[in-house]
C-alpha cells in the first residue's frame, strides 16, 4: 500500500497542497498518496489520531490548527520551537514529530527563485502575529544587516524583538510601529500581516523602498493592496507568496521522504493555471 500523507485544516478545500505533493511524488517516483482532510474546528486531535491509526505517515497543518499541532508534537525542530507553531507533522514508531517549514520556504523562494540574497541587506518584516513569528528565525539565520519588525500594535513587534534578540547574532534587530518607519529605506519589505486578507494595505510612510528593492506579500494569487501600494511607491520588484507555498511544501516533502523535489516545474504549472 502507498504511504499516506495529507493536509489538515478548516477550511481546506481551497488548498493547493494535494496538487503540489502529487506532482512532487510523480517527479521523484515516490509511492505515496496525499489527500485533504477537513477536521472540525474543535476536532483536530481526534482527526490526527484517526489518520495515524489508519497508517498515515505525515500531515501538513494549516489554519486554524498550527498551534494545536505544536502542542500535539512530542518532539519539535528548533525552527518549530521558535515559531511556536507547526505546519508539518511526521509520524513514526518514535512518536509525533513537529516541524515548521514556512520560514525556510520563504527564504528559499527569496534567495533561489527570486535571486534576492538576504545577507547584509536591510529587511523590513510587517506584522507580529503567527505568520511573522513563523519566519523570523530562518530570516535571522540569513544574517541580514538589519531586520526591522513593524506592526500596527507596536508593542507586539517589540515583544517579538525581545524574544528573538539573543538569536539575532550580527543582525541589528529593531522593532516599532508603522509611523516610526518614516525616513527609513529597505532592500526588502515582507508583508506578513493579515491586512491583505481584508483587502487592505498596512499604512506605511512613503520612501521605504530603496533602489532595486523587492516588495513581497506572503498572500498569493493576486496583486494585493500592499503590492499595489509598493508598486506606486517605487518598489523595483513585486512578488506574491506562491513560491513560498511551493518551497515550504518541498521542505515538508524532504522531511518525510528524504528526497528533495524540484520546485520550478510545479511553480510554473501553478502560475499558468
Ligand atoms: P497571522 O497568523 O496571519 O499572523 P495573527 O496572528 O492574527 O494572524 O496576526 C495578524 C497580524 O496582522 C498582526 O500583526 C496584525 O496587527 P495587530 O497585531 O496590530 O493586530 C496584523 N494586521 C491585521 N490586519 C491588519 C491591517 N488591516 N493593517 C495592518 N496590520 C494588520
mmCIF file with all atom_site columns, C-alpha atoms in Angstrom, residues 28-198:
data_model
loop_
_atom_site.group_PDB
_atom_site.id
_atom_site.type_symbol
_atom_site.label_atom_id
_atom_site.label_alt_id
_atom_site.label_comp_id
_atom_site.label_asym_id
_atom_site.label_entity_id
_atom_site.label_seq_id
_atom_site.pdbx_PDB_ins_code
_atom_site.Cartn_x
_atom_site.Cartn_y
_atom_site.Cartn_z
_atom_site.occupancy
_atom_site.B_iso_or_equiv
_atom_site.pdbx_formal_charge
_atom_site.auth_seq_id
_atom_site.auth_comp_id
_atom_site.auth_asym_id
_atom_site.auth_atom_id
_atom_site.pdbx_PDB_model_num
ATOM 1   C CA . UNK A 1 28  ? 10.648  11.860 -7.621 1.00 0.00 ? 28  UNK A CA 1
ATOM 2   C CA . UNK A 1 29  ? 8.932   8.477  -8.167 1.00 0.00 ? 29  UNK A CA 1
ATOM 3   C CA . UNK A 1 30  ? 7.684   8.228  -4.574 1.00 0.00 ? 30  UNK A CA 1
ATOM 4   C CA . UNK A 1 31  ? 4.951   5.686  -3.863 1.00 0.00 ? 31  UNK A CA 1
ATOM 5   C CA . UNK A 1 32  ? 2.592   7.855  -1.826 1.00 0.00 ? 32  UNK A CA 1
ATOM 6   C CA . UNK A 1 33  ? -0.845  9.443  -1.719 1.00 0.00 ? 33  UNK A CA 1
ATOM 7   C CA . UNK A 1 34  ? -1.715  12.934 -0.481 1.00 0.00 ? 34  UNK A CA 1
ATOM 8   C CA . UNK A 1 35  ? -5.254  13.977 0.383  1.00 0.00 ? 35  UNK A CA 1
ATOM 9   C CA . UNK A 1 36  ? -7.077  16.868 2.094  1.00 0.00 ? 36  UNK A CA 1
ATOM 10  C CA . UNK A 1 37  ? -8.708  16.320 5.485  1.00 0.00 ? 37  UNK A CA 1
ATOM 11  C CA . UNK A 1 38  ? -11.365 18.722 6.743  1.00 0.00 ? 38  UNK A CA 1
ATOM 12  C CA . UNK A 1 39  ? -11.277 18.492 10.546 1.00 0.00 ? 39  UNK A CA 1
ATOM 13  C CA . UNK A 1 40  ? -13.986 20.011 12.750 1.00 0.00 ? 40  UNK A CA 1
ATOM 14  C CA . UNK A 1 41  ? -12.685 23.214 14.370 1.00 0.00 ? 41  UNK A CA 1
ATOM 15  C CA . UNK A 1 42  ? -12.913 21.505 17.773 1.00 0.00 ? 42  UNK A CA 1
ATOM 16  C CA . UNK A 1 43  ? -11.777 18.109 16.483 1.00 0.00 ? 43  UNK A CA 1
ATOM 17  C CA . UNK A 1 44  ? -8.147  18.434 15.413 1.00 0.00 ? 44  UNK A CA 1
ATOM 18  C CA . UNK A 1 45  ? -6.517  15.862 17.713 1.00 0.00 ? 45  UNK A CA 1
ATOM 19  C CA . UNK A 1 46  ? -9.070  13.054 17.103 1.00 0.00 ? 46  UNK A CA 1
ATOM 20  C CA . UNK A 1 47  ? -8.720  13.610 13.352 1.00 0.00 ? 47  UNK A CA 1
ATOM 21  C CA . UNK A 1 48  ? -4.921  13.335 13.600 1.00 0.00 ? 48  UNK A CA 1
ATOM 22  C CA . UNK A 1 49  ? -5.133  10.197 15.781 1.00 0.00 ? 49  UNK A CA 1
ATOM 23  C CA . UNK A 1 50  ? -7.568  8.600  13.317 1.00 0.00 ? 50  UNK A CA 1
ATOM 24  C CA . UNK A 1 51  ? -5.197  9.363  10.442 1.00 0.00 ? 51  UNK A CA 1
ATOM 25  C CA . UNK A 1 52  ? -2.264  7.823  12.338 1.00 0.00 ? 52  UNK A CA 1
ATOM 26  C CA . UNK A 1 53  ? -4.360  4.740  13.212 1.00 0.00 ? 53  UNK A CA 1
ATOM 27  C CA . UNK A 1 54  ? -5.183  4.347  9.525  1.00 0.00 ? 54  UNK A CA 1
ATOM 28  C CA . UNK A 1 55  ? -1.462  4.240  8.694  1.00 0.00 ? 55  UNK A CA 1
ATOM 29  C CA . UNK A 1 56  ? -0.877  7.932  7.916  1.00 0.00 ? 56  UNK A CA 1
ATOM 30  C CA . UNK A 1 57  ? 2.812   8.925  7.772  1.00 0.00 ? 57  UNK A CA 1
ATOM 31  C CA . UNK A 1 58  ? 2.642   12.704 7.806  1.00 0.00 ? 58  UNK A CA 1
ATOM 32  C CA . UNK A 1 59  ? 0.435   15.792 7.751  1.00 0.00 ? 59  UNK A CA 1
ATOM 33  C CA . UNK A 1 60  ? 0.687   19.365 6.633  1.00 0.00 ? 60  UNK A CA 1
ATOM 34  C CA . UNK A 1 61  ? -1.235  21.543 9.052  1.00 0.00 ? 61  UNK A CA 1
ATOM 35  C CA . UNK A 1 62  ? -2.968  24.741 8.047  1.00 0.00 ? 62  UNK A CA 1
ATOM 36  C CA . UNK A 1 63  ? -5.391  27.279 9.509  1.00 0.00 ? 63  UNK A CA 1
ATOM 37  C CA . UNK A 1 64  ? -6.550  27.145 12.298 1.00 0.00 ? 64  UNK A CA 1
ATOM 38  C CA . UNK A 1 65  ? -4.585  24.203 13.695 1.00 0.00 ? 65  UNK A CA 1
ATOM 39  C CA . UNK A 1 66  ? -0.878  25.172 13.676 1.00 0.00 ? 66  UNK A CA 1
ATOM 40  C CA . UNK A 1 67  ? -0.792  25.929 17.417 1.00 0.00 ? 67  UNK A CA 1
ATOM 41  C CA . UNK A 1 68  ? -2.624  22.707 18.277 1.00 0.00 ? 68  UNK A CA 1
ATOM 42  C CA . UNK A 1 69  ? -0.180  20.785 16.089 1.00 0.00 ? 69  UNK A CA 1
ATOM 43  C CA . UNK A 1 70  ? 2.665   22.396 18.037 1.00 0.00 ? 70  UNK A CA 1
ATOM 44  C CA . UNK A 1 71  ? 1.082   21.245 21.296 1.00 0.00 ? 71  UNK A CA 1
ATOM 45  C CA . UNK A 1 72  ? 0.444   17.730 19.985 1.00 0.00 ? 72  UNK A CA 1
ATOM 46  C CA . UNK A 1 73  ? 4.014   17.122 18.774 1.00 0.00 ? 73  UNK A CA 1
ATOM 47  C CA . UNK A 1 74  ? 6.162   15.066 21.160 1.00 0.00 ? 74  UNK A CA 1
ATOM 48  C CA . UNK A 1 75  ? 9.409   16.280 19.619 1.00 0.00 ? 75  UNK A CA 1
ATOM 49  C CA . UNK A 1 76  ? 9.944   19.512 17.663 1.00 0.00 ? 76  UNK A CA 1
ATOM 50  C CA . UNK A 1 77  ? 12.607  21.057 15.450 1.00 0.00 ? 77  UNK A CA 1
ATOM 51  C CA . UNK A 1 78  ? 14.365  24.234 16.666 1.00 0.00 ? 78  UNK A CA 1
ATOM 52  C CA . UNK A 1 79  ? 12.569  26.249 13.974 1.00 0.00 ? 79  UNK A CA 1
ATOM 53  C CA . UNK A 1 80  ? 9.200   24.907 15.150 1.00 0.00 ? 80  UNK A CA 1
ATOM 54  C CA . UNK A 1 81  ? 10.139  25.834 18.730 1.00 0.00 ? 81  UNK A CA 1
ATOM 55  C CA . UNK A 1 82  ? 10.996  29.362 17.592 1.00 0.00 ? 82  UNK A CA 1
ATOM 56  C CA . UNK A 1 83  ? 7.793   29.674 15.553 1.00 0.00 ? 83  UNK A CA 1
ATOM 57  C CA . UNK A 1 84  ? 5.702   28.188 18.387 1.00 0.00 ? 84  UNK A CA 1
ATOM 58  C CA . UNK A 1 85  ? 3.667   26.714 15.535 1.00 0.00 ? 85  UNK A CA 1
ATOM 59  C CA . UNK A 1 86  ? 3.868   23.522 13.483 1.00 0.00 ? 86  UNK A CA 1
ATOM 60  C CA . UNK A 1 87  ? 2.913   23.148 9.817  1.00 0.00 ? 87  UNK A CA 1
ATOM 61  C CA . UNK A 1 88  ? 4.408   19.682 9.297  1.00 0.00 ? 88  UNK A CA 1
ATOM 62  C CA . UNK A 1 89  ? 3.863   16.530 11.360 1.00 0.00 ? 89  UNK A CA 1
ATOM 63  C CA . UNK A 1 90  ? 5.766   13.287 10.795 1.00 0.00 ? 90  UNK A CA 1
ATOM 64  C CA . UNK A 1 91  ? 4.637   10.018 12.374 1.00 0.00 ? 91  UNK A CA 1
ATOM 65  C CA . UNK A 1 92  ? 6.935   7.106  13.184 1.00 0.00 ? 92  UNK A CA 1
ATOM 66  C CA . UNK A 1 93  ? 7.460   4.460  15.849 1.00 0.00 ? 93  UNK A CA 1
ATOM 67  C CA . UNK A 1 94  ? 9.277   7.202  17.800 1.00 0.00 ? 94  UNK A CA 1
ATOM 68  C CA . UNK A 1 95  ? 6.078   9.247  18.002 1.00 0.00 ? 95  UNK A CA 1
ATOM 69  C CA . UNK A 1 96  ? 4.803   12.549 16.609 1.00 0.00 ? 96  UNK A CA 1
ATOM 70  C CA . UNK A 1 97  ? 7.446   14.975 15.347 1.00 0.00 ? 97  UNK A CA 1
ATOM 71  C CA . UNK A 1 98  ? 6.588   18.609 14.580 1.00 0.00 ? 98  UNK A CA 1
ATOM 72  C CA . UNK A 1 99  ? 8.420   20.967 12.228 1.00 0.00 ? 99  UNK A CA 1
ATOM 73  C CA . UNK A 1 100 ? 7.755   24.334 10.662 1.00 0.00 ? 100 UNK A CA 1
ATOM 74  C CA . UNK A 1 101 ? 8.851   24.793 7.047  1.00 0.00 ? 101 UNK A CA 1
ATOM 75  C CA . UNK A 1 102 ? 7.229   28.199 6.387  1.00 0.00 ? 102 UNK A CA 1
ATOM 76  C CA . UNK A 1 103 ? 10.349  30.238 7.129  1.00 0.00 ? 103 UNK A CA 1
ATOM 77  C CA . UNK A 1 104 ? 12.784  28.117 5.135  1.00 0.00 ? 104 UNK A CA 1
ATOM 78  C CA . UNK A 1 105 ? 10.187  28.116 2.351  1.00 0.00 ? 105 UNK A CA 1
ATOM 79  C CA . UNK A 1 106 ? 10.169  31.910 2.323  1.00 0.00 ? 106 UNK A CA 1
ATOM 80  C CA . UNK A 1 107 ? 13.979  32.074 2.400  1.00 0.00 ? 107 UNK A CA 1
ATOM 81  C CA . UNK A 1 108 ? 14.255  29.525 -0.436 1.00 0.00 ? 108 UNK A CA 1
ATOM 82  C CA . UNK A 1 109 ? 11.794  31.492 -2.561 1.00 0.00 ? 109 UNK A CA 1
ATOM 83  C CA . UNK A 1 110 ? 13.627  34.766 -1.944 1.00 0.00 ? 110 UNK A CA 1
ATOM 84  C CA . UNK A 1 111 ? 17.169  33.501 -2.427 1.00 0.00 ? 111 UNK A CA 1
ATOM 85  C CA . UNK A 1 112 ? 16.766  30.733 -5.015 1.00 0.00 ? 112 UNK A CA 1
ATOM 86  C CA . UNK A 1 113 ? 13.661  31.593 -7.066 1.00 0.00 ? 113 UNK A CA 1
ATOM 87  C CA . UNK A 1 114 ? 13.831  35.378 -6.908 1.00 0.00 ? 114 UNK A CA 1
ATOM 88  C CA . UNK A 1 115 ? 17.623  35.679 -6.662 1.00 0.00 ? 115 UNK A CA 1
ATOM 89  C CA . UNK A 1 116 ? 17.441  38.061 -3.694 1.00 0.00 ? 116 UNK A CA 1
ATOM 90  C CA . UNK A 1 117 ? 20.237  37.383 -1.179 1.00 0.00 ? 117 UNK A CA 1
ATOM 91  C CA . UNK A 1 118 ? 19.434  38.442 2.384  1.00 0.00 ? 118 UNK A CA 1
ATOM 92  C CA . UNK A 1 119 ? 22.945  38.579 3.836  1.00 0.00 ? 119 UNK A CA 1
ATOM 93  C CA . UNK A 1 120 ? 23.962  42.148 4.542  1.00 0.00 ? 120 UNK A CA 1
ATOM 94  C CA . UNK A 1 121 ? 20.611  43.572 3.363  1.00 0.00 ? 121 UNK A CA 1
ATOM 95  C CA . UNK A 1 122 ? 18.082  45.806 5.132  1.00 0.00 ? 122 UNK A CA 1
ATOM 96  C CA . UNK A 1 123 ? 14.875  43.833 5.657  1.00 0.00 ? 123 UNK A CA 1
ATOM 97  C CA . UNK A 1 124 ? 11.501  45.122 6.891  1.00 0.00 ? 124 UNK A CA 1
ATOM 98  C CA . UNK A 1 125 ? 9.073   42.497 8.197  1.00 0.00 ? 125 UNK A CA 1
ATOM 99  C CA . UNK A 1 126 ? 5.490   43.750 8.600  1.00 0.00 ? 126 UNK A CA 1
ATOM 100 C CA . UNK A 1 127 ? 3.306   42.046 11.217 1.00 0.00 ? 127 UNK A CA 1
ATOM 101 C CA . UNK A 1 128 ? 3.885   40.434 14.593 1.00 0.00 ? 128 UNK A CA 1
ATOM 102 C CA . UNK A 1 129 ? 1.353   37.595 14.533 1.00 0.00 ? 129 UNK A CA 1
ATOM 103 C CA . UNK A 1 130 ? 1.825   33.915 13.749 1.00 0.00 ? 130 UNK A CA 1
ATOM 104 C CA . UNK A 1 131 ? 2.902   34.475 10.148 1.00 0.00 ? 131 UNK A CA 1
ATOM 105 C CA . UNK A 1 132 ? 5.689   36.883 11.128 1.00 0.00 ? 132 UNK A CA 1
ATOM 106 C CA . UNK A 1 133 ? 6.870   34.787 14.069 1.00 0.00 ? 133 UNK A CA 1
ATOM 107 C CA . UNK A 1 134 ? 6.918   31.684 11.865 1.00 0.00 ? 134 UNK A CA 1
ATOM 108 C CA . UNK A 1 135 ? 9.557   33.117 9.514  1.00 0.00 ? 135 UNK A CA 1
ATOM 109 C CA . UNK A 1 136 ? 11.651  35.145 11.936 1.00 0.00 ? 136 UNK A CA 1
ATOM 110 C CA . UNK A 1 137 ? 14.348  32.610 12.866 1.00 0.00 ? 137 UNK A CA 1
ATOM 111 C CA . UNK A 1 138 ? 15.093  31.478 9.270  1.00 0.00 ? 138 UNK A CA 1
ATOM 112 C CA . UNK A 1 139 ? 15.269  35.154 8.215  1.00 0.00 ? 139 UNK A CA 1
ATOM 113 C CA . UNK A 1 140 ? 17.732  35.965 11.033 1.00 0.00 ? 140 UNK A CA 1
ATOM 114 C CA . UNK A 1 141 ? 19.826  32.935 10.092 1.00 0.00 ? 141 UNK A CA 1
ATOM 115 C CA . UNK A 1 142 ? 20.459  34.560 6.697  1.00 0.00 ? 142 UNK A CA 1
ATOM 116 C CA . UNK A 1 143 ? 22.281  37.353 8.574  1.00 0.00 ? 143 UNK A CA 1
ATOM 117 C CA . UNK A 1 144 ? 20.738  40.475 7.101  1.00 0.00 ? 144 UNK A CA 1
ATOM 118 C CA . UNK A 1 145 ? 22.454  43.687 8.241  1.00 0.00 ? 145 UNK A CA 1
ATOM 119 C CA . UNK A 1 146 ? 19.138  44.912 9.647  1.00 0.00 ? 146 UNK A CA 1
ATOM 120 C CA . UNK A 1 147 ? 15.827  43.228 10.360 1.00 0.00 ? 147 UNK A CA 1
ATOM 121 C CA . UNK A 1 148 ? 13.152  45.725 11.371 1.00 0.00 ? 148 UNK A CA 1
ATOM 122 C CA . UNK A 1 149 ? 9.841   44.437 12.747 1.00 0.00 ? 149 UNK A CA 1
ATOM 123 C CA . UNK A 1 150 ? 6.909   46.805 12.261 1.00 0.00 ? 150 UNK A CA 1
ATOM 124 C CA . UNK A 1 151 ? 3.390   46.184 13.451 1.00 0.00 ? 151 UNK A CA 1
ATOM 125 C CA . UNK A 1 152 ? 0.107   48.101 13.814 1.00 0.00 ? 152 UNK A CA 1
ATOM 126 C CA . UNK A 1 153 ? 0.344   47.315 17.529 1.00 0.00 ? 153 UNK A CA 1
ATOM 127 C CA . UNK A 1 154 ? 3.952   48.377 18.081 1.00 0.00 ? 154 UNK A CA 1
ATOM 128 C CA . UNK A 1 155 ? 4.257   46.628 21.455 1.00 0.00 ? 155 UNK A CA 1
ATOM 129 C CA . UNK A 1 156 ? 3.726   43.236 19.827 1.00 0.00 ? 156 UNK A CA 1
ATOM 130 C CA . UNK A 1 157 ? 6.653   43.903 17.497 1.00 0.00 ? 157 UNK A CA 1
ATOM 131 C CA . UNK A 1 158 ? 8.797   44.939 20.476 1.00 0.00 ? 158 UNK A CA 1
ATOM 132 C CA . UNK A 1 159 ? 7.847   41.781 22.361 1.00 0.00 ? 159 UNK A CA 1
ATOM 133 C CA . UNK A 1 160 ? 8.968   39.673 19.381 1.00 0.00 ? 160 UNK A CA 1
ATOM 134 C CA . UNK A 1 161 ? 12.207  41.668 19.217 1.00 0.00 ? 161 UNK A CA 1
ATOM 135 C CA . UNK A 1 162 ? 12.885  40.960 22.899 1.00 0.00 ? 162 UNK A CA 1
ATOM 136 C CA . UNK A 1 163 ? 12.136  37.274 22.426 1.00 0.00 ? 163 UNK A CA 1
ATOM 137 C CA . UNK A 1 164 ? 14.454  36.874 19.425 1.00 0.00 ? 164 UNK A CA 1
ATOM 138 C CA . UNK A 1 165 ? 17.213  39.314 20.454 1.00 0.00 ? 165 UNK A CA 1
ATOM 139 C CA . UNK A 1 166 ? 19.553  36.536 21.554 1.00 0.00 ? 166 UNK A CA 1
ATOM 140 C CA . UNK A 1 167 ? 19.191  34.797 18.149 1.00 0.00 ? 167 UNK A CA 1
ATOM 141 C CA . UNK A 1 168 ? 19.994  37.926 16.116 1.00 0.00 ? 168 UNK A CA 1
ATOM 142 C CA . UNK A 1 169 ? 23.807  37.491 16.197 1.00 0.00 ? 169 UNK A CA 1
ATOM 143 C CA . UNK A 1 170 ? 25.348  40.075 13.847 1.00 0.00 ? 170 UNK A CA 1
ATOM 144 C CA . UNK A 1 171 ? 21.964  41.267 12.587 1.00 0.00 ? 171 UNK A CA 1
ATOM 145 C CA . UNK A 1 172 ? 20.561  44.509 14.038 1.00 0.00 ? 172 UNK A CA 1
ATOM 146 C CA . UNK A 1 173 ? 17.041  43.577 15.160 1.00 0.00 ? 173 UNK A CA 1
ATOM 147 C CA . UNK A 1 174 ? 14.732  46.587 15.585 1.00 0.00 ? 174 UNK A CA 1
ATOM 148 C CA . UNK A 1 175 ? 11.019  46.945 16.261 1.00 0.00 ? 175 UNK A CA 1
ATOM 149 C CA . UNK A 1 176 ? 8.275   49.558 16.339 1.00 0.00 ? 176 UNK A CA 1
ATOM 150 C CA . UNK A 1 177 ? 5.108   50.833 14.713 1.00 0.00 ? 177 UNK A CA 1
ATOM 151 C CA . UNK A 1 178 ? 4.458   51.853 11.112 1.00 0.00 ? 178 UNK A CA 1
ATOM 152 C CA . UNK A 1 179 ? 4.743   55.646 11.568 1.00 0.00 ? 179 UNK A CA 1
ATOM 153 C CA . UNK A 1 180 ? 8.280   55.293 13.015 1.00 0.00 ? 180 UNK A CA 1
ATOM 154 C CA . UNK A 1 181 ? 9.427   53.960 9.641  1.00 0.00 ? 181 UNK A CA 1
ATOM 155 C CA . UNK A 1 182 ? 9.377   57.455 8.127  1.00 0.00 ? 182 UNK A CA 1
ATOM 156 C CA . UNK A 1 183 ? 12.756  58.331 6.624  1.00 0.00 ? 183 UNK A CA 1
ATOM 157 C CA . UNK A 1 184 ? 13.998  54.710 6.580  1.00 0.00 ? 184 UNK A CA 1
ATOM 158 C CA . UNK A 1 185 ? 14.919  52.681 3.477  1.00 0.00 ? 185 UNK A CA 1
ATOM 159 C CA . UNK A 1 186 ? 14.875  48.911 2.935  1.00 0.00 ? 186 UNK A CA 1
ATOM 160 C CA . UNK A 1 187 ? 16.052  46.473 0.278  1.00 0.00 ? 187 UNK A CA 1
ATOM 161 C CA . UNK A 1 188 ? 13.272  44.005 1.046  1.00 0.00 ? 188 UNK A CA 1
ATOM 162 C CA . UNK A 1 189 ? 9.825   44.576 2.555  1.00 0.00 ? 189 UNK A CA 1
ATOM 163 C CA . UNK A 1 190 ? 7.846   41.457 3.506  1.00 0.00 ? 190 UNK A CA 1
ATOM 164 C CA . UNK A 1 191 ? 4.147   41.683 4.324  1.00 0.00 ? 191 UNK A CA 1
ATOM 165 C CA . UNK A 1 192 ? 3.300   39.101 6.996  1.00 0.00 ? 192 UNK A CA 1
ATOM 166 C CA . UNK A 1 193 ? 0.234   40.979 8.269  1.00 0.00 ? 193 UNK A CA 1
ATOM 167 C CA . UNK A 1 194 ? -3.285  39.719 7.722  1.00 0.00 ? 194 UNK A CA 1
ATOM 168 C CA . UNK A 1 195 ? -4.180  43.038 6.035  1.00 0.00 ? 195 UNK A CA 1
ATOM 169 C CA . UNK A 1 196 ? -4.283  41.508 2.520  1.00 0.00 ? 196 UNK A CA 1
ATOM 170 C CA . UNK A 1 197 ? -6.978  39.073 3.646  1.00 0.00 ? 197 UNK A CA 1
ATOM 171 C CA . UNK A 1 198 ? -9.212  42.070 4.459  1.00 0.00 ? 198 UNK A CA 1
#
